[in-house]
Short mmCIF file of C-alpha atoms in Angstrom, two decimals:
data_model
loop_
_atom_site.label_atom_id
_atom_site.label_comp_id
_atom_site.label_asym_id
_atom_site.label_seq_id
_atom_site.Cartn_x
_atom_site.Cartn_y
_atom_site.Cartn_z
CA UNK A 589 -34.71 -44.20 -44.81
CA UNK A 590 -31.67 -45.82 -42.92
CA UNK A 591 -31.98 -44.84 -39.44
CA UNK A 592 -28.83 -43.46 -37.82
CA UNK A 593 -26.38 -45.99 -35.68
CA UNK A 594 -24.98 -46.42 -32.69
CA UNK A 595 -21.52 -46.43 -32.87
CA UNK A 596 -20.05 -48.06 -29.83
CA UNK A 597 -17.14 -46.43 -29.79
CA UNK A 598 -15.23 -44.43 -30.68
CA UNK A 599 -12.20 -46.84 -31.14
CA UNK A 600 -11.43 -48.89 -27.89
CA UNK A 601 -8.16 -46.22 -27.37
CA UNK A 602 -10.21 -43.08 -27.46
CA UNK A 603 -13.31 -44.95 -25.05
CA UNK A 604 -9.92 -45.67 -22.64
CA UNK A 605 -8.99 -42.28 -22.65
CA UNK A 606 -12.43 -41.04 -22.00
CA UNK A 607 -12.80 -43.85 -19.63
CA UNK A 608 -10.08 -42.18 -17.89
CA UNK A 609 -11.88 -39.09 -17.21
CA UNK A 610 -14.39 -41.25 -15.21
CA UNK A 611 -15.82 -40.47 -11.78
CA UNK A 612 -18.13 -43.25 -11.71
CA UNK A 613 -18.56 -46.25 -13.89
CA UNK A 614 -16.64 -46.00 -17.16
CA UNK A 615 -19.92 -48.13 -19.04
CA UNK A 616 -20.92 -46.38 -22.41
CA UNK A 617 -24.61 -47.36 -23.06
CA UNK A 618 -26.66 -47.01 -26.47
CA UNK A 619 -30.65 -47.67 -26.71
CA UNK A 620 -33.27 -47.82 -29.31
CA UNK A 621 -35.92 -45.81 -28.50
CA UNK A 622 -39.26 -45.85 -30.53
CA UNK A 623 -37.21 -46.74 -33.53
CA UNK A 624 -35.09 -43.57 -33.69
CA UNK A 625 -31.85 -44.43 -31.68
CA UNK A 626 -30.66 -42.49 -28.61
CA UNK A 627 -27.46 -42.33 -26.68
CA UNK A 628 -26.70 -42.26 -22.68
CA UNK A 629 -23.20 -42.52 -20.91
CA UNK A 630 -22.23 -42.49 -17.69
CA UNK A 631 -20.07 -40.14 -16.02
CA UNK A 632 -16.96 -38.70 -17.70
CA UNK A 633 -17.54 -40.90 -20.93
CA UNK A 634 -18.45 -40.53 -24.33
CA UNK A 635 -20.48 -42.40 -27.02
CA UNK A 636 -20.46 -41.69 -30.97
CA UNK A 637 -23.90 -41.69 -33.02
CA UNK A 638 -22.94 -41.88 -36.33
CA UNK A 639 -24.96 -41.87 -39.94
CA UNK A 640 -24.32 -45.38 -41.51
CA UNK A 641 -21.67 -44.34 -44.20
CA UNK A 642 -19.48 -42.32 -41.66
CA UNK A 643 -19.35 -39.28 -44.16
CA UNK A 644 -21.72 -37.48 -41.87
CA UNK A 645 -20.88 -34.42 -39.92
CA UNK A 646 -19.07 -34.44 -36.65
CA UNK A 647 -20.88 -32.31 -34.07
CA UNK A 648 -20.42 -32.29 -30.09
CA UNK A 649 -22.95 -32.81 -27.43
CA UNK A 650 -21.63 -31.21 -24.10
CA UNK A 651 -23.99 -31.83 -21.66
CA UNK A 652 -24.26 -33.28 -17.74
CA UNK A 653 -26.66 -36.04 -17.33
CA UNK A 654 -25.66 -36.81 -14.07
CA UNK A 655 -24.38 -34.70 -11.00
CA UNK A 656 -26.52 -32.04 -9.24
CA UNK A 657 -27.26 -30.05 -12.75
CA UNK A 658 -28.40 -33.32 -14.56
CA UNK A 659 -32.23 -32.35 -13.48
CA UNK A 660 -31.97 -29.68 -16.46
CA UNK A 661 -29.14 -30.16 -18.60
CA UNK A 662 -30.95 -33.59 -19.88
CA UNK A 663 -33.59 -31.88 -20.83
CA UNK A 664 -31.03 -29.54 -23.17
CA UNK A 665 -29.94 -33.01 -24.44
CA UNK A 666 -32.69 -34.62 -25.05
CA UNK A 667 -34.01 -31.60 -27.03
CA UNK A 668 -30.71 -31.22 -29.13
CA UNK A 669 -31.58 -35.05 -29.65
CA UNK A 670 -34.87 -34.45 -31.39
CA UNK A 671 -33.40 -31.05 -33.62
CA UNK A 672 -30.52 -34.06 -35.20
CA UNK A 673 -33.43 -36.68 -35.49
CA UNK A 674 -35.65 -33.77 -37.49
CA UNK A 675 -32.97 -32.50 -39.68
CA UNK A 676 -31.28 -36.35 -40.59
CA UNK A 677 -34.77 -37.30 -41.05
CA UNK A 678 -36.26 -34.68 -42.76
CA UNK A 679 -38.83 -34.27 -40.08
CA UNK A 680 -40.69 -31.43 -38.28
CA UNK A 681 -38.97 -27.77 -39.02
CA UNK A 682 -36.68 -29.49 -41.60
CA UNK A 683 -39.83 -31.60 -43.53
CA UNK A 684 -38.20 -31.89 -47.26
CA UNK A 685 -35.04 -32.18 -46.32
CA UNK A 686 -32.62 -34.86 -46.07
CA UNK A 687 -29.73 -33.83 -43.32
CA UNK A 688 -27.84 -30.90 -44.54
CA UNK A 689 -27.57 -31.13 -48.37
CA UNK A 690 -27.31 -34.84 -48.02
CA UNK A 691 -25.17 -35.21 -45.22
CA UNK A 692 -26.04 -36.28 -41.78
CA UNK A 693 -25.40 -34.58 -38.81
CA UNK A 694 -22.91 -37.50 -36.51
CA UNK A 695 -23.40 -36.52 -32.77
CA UNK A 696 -20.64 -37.04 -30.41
CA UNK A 697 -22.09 -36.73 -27.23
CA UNK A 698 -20.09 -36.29 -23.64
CA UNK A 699 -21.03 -36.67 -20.46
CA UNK A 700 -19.15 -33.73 -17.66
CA UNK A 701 -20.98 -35.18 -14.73
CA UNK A 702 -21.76 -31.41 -14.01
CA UNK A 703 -17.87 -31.11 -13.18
CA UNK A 704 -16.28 -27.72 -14.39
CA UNK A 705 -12.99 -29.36 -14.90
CA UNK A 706 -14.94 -32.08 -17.52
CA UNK A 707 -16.57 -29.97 -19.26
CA UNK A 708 -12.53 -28.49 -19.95
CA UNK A 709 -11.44 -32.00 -21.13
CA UNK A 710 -13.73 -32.77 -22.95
CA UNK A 711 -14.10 -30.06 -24.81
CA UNK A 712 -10.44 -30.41 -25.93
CA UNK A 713 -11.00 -34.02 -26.88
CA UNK A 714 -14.34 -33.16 -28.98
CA UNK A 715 -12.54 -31.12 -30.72
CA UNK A 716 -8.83 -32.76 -30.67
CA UNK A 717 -9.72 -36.20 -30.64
CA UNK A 718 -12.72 -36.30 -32.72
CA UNK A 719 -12.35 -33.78 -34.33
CA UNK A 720 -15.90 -32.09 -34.23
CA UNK A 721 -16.78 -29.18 -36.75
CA UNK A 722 -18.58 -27.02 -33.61
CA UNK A 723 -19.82 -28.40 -30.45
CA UNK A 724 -23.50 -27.59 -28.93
CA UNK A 725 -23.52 -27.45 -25.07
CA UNK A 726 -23.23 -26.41 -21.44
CA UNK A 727 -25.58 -25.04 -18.90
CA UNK A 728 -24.31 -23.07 -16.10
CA UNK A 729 -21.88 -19.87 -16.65
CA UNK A 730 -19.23 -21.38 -14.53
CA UNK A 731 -18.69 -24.73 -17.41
CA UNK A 732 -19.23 -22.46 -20.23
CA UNK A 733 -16.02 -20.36 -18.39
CA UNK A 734 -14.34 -23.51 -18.40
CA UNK A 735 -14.65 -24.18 -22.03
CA UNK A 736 -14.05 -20.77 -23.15
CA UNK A 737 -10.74 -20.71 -23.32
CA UNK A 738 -10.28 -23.97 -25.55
CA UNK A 739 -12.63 -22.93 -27.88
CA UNK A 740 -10.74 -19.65 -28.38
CA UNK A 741 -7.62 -20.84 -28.59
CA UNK A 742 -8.36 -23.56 -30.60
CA UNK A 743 -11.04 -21.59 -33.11
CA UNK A 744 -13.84 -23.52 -32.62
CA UNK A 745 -17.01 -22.51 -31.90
CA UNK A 746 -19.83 -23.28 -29.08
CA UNK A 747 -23.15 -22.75 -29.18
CA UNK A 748 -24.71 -22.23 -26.12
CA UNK A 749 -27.81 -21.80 -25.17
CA UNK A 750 -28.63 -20.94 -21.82
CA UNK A 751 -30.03 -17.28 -20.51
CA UNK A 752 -26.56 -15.61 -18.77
CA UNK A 753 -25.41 -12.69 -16.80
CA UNK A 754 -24.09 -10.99 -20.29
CA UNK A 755 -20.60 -9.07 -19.59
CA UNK A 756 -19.00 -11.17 -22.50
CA UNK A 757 -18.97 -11.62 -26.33
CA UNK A 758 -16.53 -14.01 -28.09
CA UNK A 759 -15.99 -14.46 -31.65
CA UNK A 760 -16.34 -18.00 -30.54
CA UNK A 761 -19.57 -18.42 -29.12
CA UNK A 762 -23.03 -18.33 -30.33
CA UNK A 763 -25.55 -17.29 -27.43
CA UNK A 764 -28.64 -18.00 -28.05
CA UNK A 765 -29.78 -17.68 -24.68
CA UNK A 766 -31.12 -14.75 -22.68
CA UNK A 767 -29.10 -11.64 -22.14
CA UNK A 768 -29.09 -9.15 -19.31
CA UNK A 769 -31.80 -6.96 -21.03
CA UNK A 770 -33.92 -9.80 -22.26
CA UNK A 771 -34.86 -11.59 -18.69
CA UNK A 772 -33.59 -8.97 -15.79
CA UNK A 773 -34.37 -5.78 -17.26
CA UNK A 774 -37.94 -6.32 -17.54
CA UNK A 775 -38.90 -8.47 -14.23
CA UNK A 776 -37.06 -6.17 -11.43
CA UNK A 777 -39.55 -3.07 -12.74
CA UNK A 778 -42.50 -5.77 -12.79
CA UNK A 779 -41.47 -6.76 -9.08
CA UNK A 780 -41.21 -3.32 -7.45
CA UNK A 781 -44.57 -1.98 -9.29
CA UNK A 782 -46.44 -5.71 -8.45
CA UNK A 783 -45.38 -6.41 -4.84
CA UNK A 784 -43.11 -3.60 -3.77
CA UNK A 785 -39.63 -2.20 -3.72
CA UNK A 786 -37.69 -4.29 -0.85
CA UNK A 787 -36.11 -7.65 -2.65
CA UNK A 788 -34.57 -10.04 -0.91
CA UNK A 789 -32.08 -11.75 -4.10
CA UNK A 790 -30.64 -15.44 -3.00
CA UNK A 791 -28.64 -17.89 -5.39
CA UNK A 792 -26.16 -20.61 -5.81
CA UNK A 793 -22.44 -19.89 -5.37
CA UNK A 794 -20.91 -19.09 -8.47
CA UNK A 795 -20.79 -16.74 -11.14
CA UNK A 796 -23.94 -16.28 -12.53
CA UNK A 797 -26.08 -16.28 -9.57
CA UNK A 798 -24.16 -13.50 -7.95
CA UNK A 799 -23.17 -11.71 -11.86
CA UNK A 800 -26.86 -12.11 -12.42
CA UNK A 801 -27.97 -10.59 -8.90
CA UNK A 802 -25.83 -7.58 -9.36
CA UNK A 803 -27.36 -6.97 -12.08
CA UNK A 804 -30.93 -7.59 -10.68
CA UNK A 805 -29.96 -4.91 -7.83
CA UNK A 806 -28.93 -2.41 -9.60
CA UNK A 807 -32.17 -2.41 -11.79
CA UNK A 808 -34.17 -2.60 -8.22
CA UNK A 809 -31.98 0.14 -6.79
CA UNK A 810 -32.40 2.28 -10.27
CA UNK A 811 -36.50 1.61 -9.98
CA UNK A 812 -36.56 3.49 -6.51
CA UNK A 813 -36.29 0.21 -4.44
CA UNK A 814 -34.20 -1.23 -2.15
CA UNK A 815 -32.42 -4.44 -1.16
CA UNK A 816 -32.95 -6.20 1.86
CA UNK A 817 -31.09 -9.35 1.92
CA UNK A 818 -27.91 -10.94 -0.39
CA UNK A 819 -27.20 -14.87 0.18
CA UNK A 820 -25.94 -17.28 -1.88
CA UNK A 821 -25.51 -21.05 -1.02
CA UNK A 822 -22.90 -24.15 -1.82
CA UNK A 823 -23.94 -25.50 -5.22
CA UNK A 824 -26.25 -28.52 -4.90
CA UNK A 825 -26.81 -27.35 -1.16
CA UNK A 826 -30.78 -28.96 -0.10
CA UNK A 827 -30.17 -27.07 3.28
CA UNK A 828 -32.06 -23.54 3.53
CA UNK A 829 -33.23 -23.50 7.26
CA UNK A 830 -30.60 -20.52 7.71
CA UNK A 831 -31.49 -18.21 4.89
CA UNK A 832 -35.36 -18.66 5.61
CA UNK A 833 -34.90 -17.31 8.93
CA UNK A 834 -33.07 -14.35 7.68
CA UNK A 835 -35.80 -13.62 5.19
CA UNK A 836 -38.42 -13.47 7.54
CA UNK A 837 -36.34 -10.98 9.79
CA UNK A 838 -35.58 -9.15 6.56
CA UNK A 839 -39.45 -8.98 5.81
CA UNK A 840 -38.78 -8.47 1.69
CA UNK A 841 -41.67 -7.65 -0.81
CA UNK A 842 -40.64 -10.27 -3.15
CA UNK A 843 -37.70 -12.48 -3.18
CA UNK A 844 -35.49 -12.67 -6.28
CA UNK A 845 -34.18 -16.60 -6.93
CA UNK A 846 -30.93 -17.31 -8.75
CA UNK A 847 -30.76 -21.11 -7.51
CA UNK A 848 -30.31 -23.50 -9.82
CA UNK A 849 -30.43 -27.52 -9.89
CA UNK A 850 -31.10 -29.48 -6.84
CA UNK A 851 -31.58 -26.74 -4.73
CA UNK A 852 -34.66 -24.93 -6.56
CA UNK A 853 -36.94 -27.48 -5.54
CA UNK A 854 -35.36 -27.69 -2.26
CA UNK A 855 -35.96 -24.00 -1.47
CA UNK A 856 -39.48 -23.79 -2.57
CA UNK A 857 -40.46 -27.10 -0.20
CA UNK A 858 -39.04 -25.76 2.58
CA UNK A 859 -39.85 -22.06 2.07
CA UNK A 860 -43.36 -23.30 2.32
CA UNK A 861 -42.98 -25.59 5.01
CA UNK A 862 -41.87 -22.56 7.34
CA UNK A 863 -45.11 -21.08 6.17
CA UNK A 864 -44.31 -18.77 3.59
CA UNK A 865 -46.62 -18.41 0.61
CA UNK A 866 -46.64 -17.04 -2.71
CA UNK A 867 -49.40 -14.69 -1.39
CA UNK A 868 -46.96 -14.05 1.67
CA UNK A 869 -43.55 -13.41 -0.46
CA UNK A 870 -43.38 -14.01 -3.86
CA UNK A 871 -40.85 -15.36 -5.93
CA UNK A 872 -39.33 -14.54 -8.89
CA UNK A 873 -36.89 -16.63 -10.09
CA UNK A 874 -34.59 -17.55 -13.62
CA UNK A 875 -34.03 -20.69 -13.17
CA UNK A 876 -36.47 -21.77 -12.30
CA UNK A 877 -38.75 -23.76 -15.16
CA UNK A 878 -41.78 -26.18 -15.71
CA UNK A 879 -38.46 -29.15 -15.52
CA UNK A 880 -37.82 -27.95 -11.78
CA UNK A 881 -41.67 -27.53 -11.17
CA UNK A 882 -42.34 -30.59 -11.87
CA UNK A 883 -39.71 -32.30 -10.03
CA UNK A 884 -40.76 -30.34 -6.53
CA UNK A 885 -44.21 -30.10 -7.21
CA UNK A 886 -46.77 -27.76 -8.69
CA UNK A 887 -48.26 -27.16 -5.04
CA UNK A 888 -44.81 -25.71 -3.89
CA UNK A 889 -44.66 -23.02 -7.16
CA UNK A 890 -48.20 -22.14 -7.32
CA UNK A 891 -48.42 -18.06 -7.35
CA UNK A 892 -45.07 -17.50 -7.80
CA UNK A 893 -43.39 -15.95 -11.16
CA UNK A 894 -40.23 -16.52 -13.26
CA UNK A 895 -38.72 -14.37 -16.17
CA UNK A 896 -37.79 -16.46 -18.99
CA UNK A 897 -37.56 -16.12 -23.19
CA UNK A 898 -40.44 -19.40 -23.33
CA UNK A 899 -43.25 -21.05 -21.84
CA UNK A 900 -44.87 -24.61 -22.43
CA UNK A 901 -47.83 -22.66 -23.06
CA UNK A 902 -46.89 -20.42 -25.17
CA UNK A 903 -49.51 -20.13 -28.02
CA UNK A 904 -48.03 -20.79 -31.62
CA UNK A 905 -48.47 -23.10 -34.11
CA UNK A 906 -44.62 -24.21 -34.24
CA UNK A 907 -44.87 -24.40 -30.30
CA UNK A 908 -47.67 -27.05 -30.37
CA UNK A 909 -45.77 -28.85 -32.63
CA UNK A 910 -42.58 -28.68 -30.79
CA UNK A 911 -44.61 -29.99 -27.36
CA UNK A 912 -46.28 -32.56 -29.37
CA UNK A 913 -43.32 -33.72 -31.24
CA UNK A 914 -41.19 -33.81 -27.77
CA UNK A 915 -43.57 -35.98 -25.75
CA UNK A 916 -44.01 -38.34 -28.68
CA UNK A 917 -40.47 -39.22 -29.14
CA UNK A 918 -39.44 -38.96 -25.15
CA UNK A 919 -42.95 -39.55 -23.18
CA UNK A 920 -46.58 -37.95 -22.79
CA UNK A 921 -45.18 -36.92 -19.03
CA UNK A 922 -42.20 -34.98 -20.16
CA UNK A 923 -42.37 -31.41 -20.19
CA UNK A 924 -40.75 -28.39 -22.23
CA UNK A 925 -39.01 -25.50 -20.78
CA UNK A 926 -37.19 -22.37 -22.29
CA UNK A 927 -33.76 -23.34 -21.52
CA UNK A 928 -34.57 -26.85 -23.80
CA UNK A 929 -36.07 -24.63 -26.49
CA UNK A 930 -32.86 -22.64 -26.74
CA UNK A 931 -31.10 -26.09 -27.10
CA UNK A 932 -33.87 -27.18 -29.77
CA UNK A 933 -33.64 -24.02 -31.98
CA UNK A 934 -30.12 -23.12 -32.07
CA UNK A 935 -29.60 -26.69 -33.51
CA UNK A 936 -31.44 -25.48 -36.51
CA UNK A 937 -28.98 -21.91 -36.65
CA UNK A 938 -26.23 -24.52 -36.82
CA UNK A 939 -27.77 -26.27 -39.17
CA UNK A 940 -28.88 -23.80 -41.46
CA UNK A 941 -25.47 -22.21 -41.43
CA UNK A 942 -23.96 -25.43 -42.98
CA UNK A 943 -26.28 -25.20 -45.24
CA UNK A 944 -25.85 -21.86 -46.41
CA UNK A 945 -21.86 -23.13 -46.43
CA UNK A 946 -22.07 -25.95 -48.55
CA UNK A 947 -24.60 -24.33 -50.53
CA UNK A 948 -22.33 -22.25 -51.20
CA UNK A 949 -19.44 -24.74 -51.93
CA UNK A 950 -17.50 -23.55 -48.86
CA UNK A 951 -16.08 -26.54 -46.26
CA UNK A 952 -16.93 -26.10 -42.96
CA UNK A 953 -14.64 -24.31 -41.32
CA UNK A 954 -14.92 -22.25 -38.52
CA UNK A 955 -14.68 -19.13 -40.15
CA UNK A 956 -17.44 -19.77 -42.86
CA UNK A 957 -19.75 -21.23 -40.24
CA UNK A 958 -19.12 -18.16 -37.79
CA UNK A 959 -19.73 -16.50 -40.77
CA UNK A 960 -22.98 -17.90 -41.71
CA UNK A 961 -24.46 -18.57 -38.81
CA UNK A 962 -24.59 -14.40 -38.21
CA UNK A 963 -27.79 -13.08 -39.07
CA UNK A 964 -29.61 -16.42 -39.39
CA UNK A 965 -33.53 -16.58 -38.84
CA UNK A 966 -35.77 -19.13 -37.28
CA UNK A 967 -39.49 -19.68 -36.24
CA UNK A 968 -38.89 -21.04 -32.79
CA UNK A 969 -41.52 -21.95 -30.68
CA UNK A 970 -41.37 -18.84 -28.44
CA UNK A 971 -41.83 -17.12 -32.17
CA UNK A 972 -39.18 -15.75 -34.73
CA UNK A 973 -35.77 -15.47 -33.54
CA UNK A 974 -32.39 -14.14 -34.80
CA UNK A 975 -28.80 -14.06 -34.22
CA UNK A 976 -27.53 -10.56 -33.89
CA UNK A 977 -24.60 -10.32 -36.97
CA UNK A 978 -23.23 -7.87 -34.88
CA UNK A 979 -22.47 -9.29 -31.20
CA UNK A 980 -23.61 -12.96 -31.65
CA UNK A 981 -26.36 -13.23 -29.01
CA UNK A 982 -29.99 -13.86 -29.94
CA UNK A 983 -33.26 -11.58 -30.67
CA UNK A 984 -35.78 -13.63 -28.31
CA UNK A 985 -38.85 -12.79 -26.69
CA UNK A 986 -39.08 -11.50 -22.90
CA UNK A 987 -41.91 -13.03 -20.63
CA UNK A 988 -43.26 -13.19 -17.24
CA UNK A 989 -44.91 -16.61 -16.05
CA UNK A 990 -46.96 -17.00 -12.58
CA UNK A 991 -47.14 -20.80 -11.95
CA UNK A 992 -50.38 -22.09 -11.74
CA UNK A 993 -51.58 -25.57 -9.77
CA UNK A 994 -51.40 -27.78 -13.15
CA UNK A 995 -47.33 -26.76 -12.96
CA UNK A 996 -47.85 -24.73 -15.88
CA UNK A 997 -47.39 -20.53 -16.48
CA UNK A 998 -49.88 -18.32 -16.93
CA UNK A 999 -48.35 -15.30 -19.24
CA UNK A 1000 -48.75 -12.32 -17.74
CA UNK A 1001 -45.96 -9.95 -19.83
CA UNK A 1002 -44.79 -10.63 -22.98
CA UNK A 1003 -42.88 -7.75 -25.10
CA UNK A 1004 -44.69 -8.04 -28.76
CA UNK A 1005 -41.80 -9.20 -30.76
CA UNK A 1006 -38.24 -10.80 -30.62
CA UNK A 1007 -35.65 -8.03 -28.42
CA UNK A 1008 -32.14 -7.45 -29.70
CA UNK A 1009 -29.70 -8.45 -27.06
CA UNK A 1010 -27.37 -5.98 -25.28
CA UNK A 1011 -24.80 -8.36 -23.73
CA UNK A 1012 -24.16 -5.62 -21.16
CA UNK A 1013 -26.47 -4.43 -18.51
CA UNK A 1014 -27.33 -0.85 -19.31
CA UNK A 1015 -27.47 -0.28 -15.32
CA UNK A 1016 -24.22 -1.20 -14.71
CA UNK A 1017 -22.39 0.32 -18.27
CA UNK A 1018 -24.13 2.70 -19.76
CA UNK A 1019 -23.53 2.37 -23.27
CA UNK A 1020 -21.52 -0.55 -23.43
CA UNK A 1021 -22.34 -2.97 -26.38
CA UNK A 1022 -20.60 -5.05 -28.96
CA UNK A 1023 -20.11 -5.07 -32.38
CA UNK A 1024 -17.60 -7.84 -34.37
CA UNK A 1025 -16.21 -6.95 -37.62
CA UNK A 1026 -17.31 -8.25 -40.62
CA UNK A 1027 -15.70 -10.64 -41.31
CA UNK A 1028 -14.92 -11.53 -38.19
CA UNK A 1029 -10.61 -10.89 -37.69
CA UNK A 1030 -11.32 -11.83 -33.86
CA UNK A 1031 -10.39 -8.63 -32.48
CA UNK A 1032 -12.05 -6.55 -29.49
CA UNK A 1033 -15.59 -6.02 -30.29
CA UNK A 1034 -16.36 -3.55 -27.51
CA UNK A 1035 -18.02 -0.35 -28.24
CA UNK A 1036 -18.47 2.19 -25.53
CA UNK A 1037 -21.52 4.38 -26.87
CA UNK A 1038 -21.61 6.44 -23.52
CA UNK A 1039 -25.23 6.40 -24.40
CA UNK A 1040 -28.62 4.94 -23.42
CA UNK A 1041 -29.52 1.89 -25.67
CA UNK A 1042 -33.00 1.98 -26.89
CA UNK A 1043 -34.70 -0.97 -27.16
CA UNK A 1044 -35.26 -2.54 -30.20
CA UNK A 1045 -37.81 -5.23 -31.22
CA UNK A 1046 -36.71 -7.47 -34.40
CA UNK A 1047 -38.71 -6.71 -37.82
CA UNK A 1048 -38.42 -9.24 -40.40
#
């Protein structure tokens, strides 16, 4: 079949405009990689991968691959990169298929330079300028709260797929990420009954580290423990001298980690260096995945734990086949992690929403694919997922990893099946949930039950 092309532009007015947005060098770059074709661009520009008779369709790509949150959000990239290359090519997941009844998905991929203000901009110009049918993208809370508002007032939609500290749910967004229940709920009770009640909880300074650590103490405080230390530091800070010492005065059971990018791998070097151990003070950390593991180190992470949805060693048959398919298109050194699997499988929701639309003989719009894309099912590698019709967010699996010396997780929890998300932690709102109407009129989905939400595994 044809393989897909670069296109180098976007026309030279729109690459000016984007060039505009530039912090660095304004230099779009395309490769050929293995003879499927990639894309790179620098920071604060864009670059077009098109299907060769331009009839394809138009999706965004809204991820940093450079700045201080490029040591993850390329992986979410480079996993979106090999869902597109599956479905065009009828590979993998999508074997007998050719794109999405015929058509081919055209990637317009953006580069925010891990800026919150870029990821704004460019969000308007996916979808002003090029006019994108949905857009797949962003890591951290703080970019996806800078692209919220454009996609609501514009009626797009985002798919996002990063575990977050819950306490939203737009008719806009598709989370397919971890909510409260689904990553916090389970690991505080595992910390106070494994290495005792008194957490010391640390994170970067914005608004999921410190949503997300609210949370986290109010589920220590409701299992009978308490918390003995609160710090957060300057995004992209490398610095922790200063919070060490006050952990070792604070003398914590276990610490609870909420860092994220450069810093994770910062932390753990020099939290070891002072001469704490795992065996000393554990951690348990989020973000924290085999990506950042293997940037620091698997001697810095050995015997400590993090709560996440997936593990590179996770044992299914479509897991195997996502490792083995990732390291043949992008290197036998690269490694998977859950945030990247998120990125992988929610490409296939989207897709299989357009599919059910055209199917159908509906265009794309943003109400048929919101639409569609409720209730769709998918065996992921972490094991059969679903979007929730009602609020949006994702049935996924909740683990518990301890890091081992080869950088990869030994399970040691795992609930036996997918959980339905409750965007709202129960410790903090009792009760609180969300349900959208069907169809969706975009009004205020939130339901105040007053009552304790059991929790539900998916059946399919």
């Amino acid at each position: 079949m044809n393989s897909p092309r670069i296109v180098g532009g976007i026309s030279r007015r729109r690459f000016i405009q984007y060039g505009s947005l530039a912090i660095g060098s304004s230099i779009v770059a395309a490769c050929s990689n293995g003879g499927t074709e990639t894309a790179t661009t620098s920071a604060g520009s864009a670059v077009g991968v098109s299907s060769p008779s331009g009839d394809g369709i138009k999706v965004g790509v809204l991820y940093s691959t450079t700045g201080t949150i490029a040591i993850v959000e390329k992986s979410l990239q480079d996993a979106t990169f090999l869902a597109v290359e599956q479905i065009n090519e009828g590979k993998g997941p999508w074997s007998g298929k050719q794109g999405i009844n015929g058509k081919k998905i055209d990637m317009v991929v953006v580069n925010p330079d891990s800026n919150w203000d870029l990821y704004n901009q460019m969000a308007k110009r996916l979808i002003d300028e090029d006019k994108v049918s949905c857009v797949l993208g962003c890591y951290t809370s703080a970019s996806r709260k800078s692209v919220l508002p454009v996609f609501e007032e514009k009626d797009k939609l985002l798919y996002y797929p990063v575990y977050y500290e819950g306490n939203e749910c737009s008719s806009n967004v598709f989370y397919t990420g971890a909510a409260p229940n689904q990553q916090i709920t389970d690991s505080i009770p595992f910390c106070a009954k494994t290495f005792g009640k008194r957490g010391f909880f640390i994170g970067s300074d914005y608004i999921y580290p410190k949503e997300s650590n609210r949370i986290a103490k109010a589920e220590l405080v409701k299992a009978g423990g308490e918390v003995v230390g609160d710090e957060y530091a300057a995004l992209g800070t490398t610095e922790f001298i200063t919070i060490i010492n006050k952990i070792k005065q604070a003398k914590p059971n276990f610490i609870l980690s909420n860092l994220v990018g450069d810093s994770i791998p910062a932390f753990y070097k020099q939290l070891k260096d002072s001469g704490i151990t795992s065996k000393d003070i554990p951690i348990m950390a989020y973000p924290t995945t085999e990506e950042e593991i293997q940037a620091m180190g698997p001697e810095f992470a050995e015997g400590h734990y993090t709560s996440f949805n997936y593990f590179q060693t996770v044992d299914t048959a479509e897991n195997k086949a996502f490792v083995e398919q990732f390291k043949a298109k992008f290197g036998p050194d690269r490694v998977t992690n859950g945030v990247m699997e998120a990125a992988y499988f929610q490409t296939f929701f989207m897709a299989q929403a357009m599919e059910k639309s055209l199917k159908e003989g509906k265009e794309l719009t943003t109400s048929n694919l919101r639409e569609a894309t409720r209730g769709q099912v998918f065996k992921a590698p972490q094991g059969t997922v679903k979007i929730d019709p009602e609020n949006y967010h994702t049935f996924l699996y909740s683990r518990i990893g301890k890091w081992k010396a080869d950088g990869q997780a030994e399970i040691v929890f795992s609930t036996e099946a997918a959980v339905k998300p409750i965007p709202w932690s129960q410790a903090l709102y009792k009760g609180r949930t969300c349900v959208h109407s069907t169809p969706d009129k975009r009004g205020n989905p939130i339901v105040e039950t007053k009552k304790d939400l059991p929790v539900e595994l998916l059946k399919i």
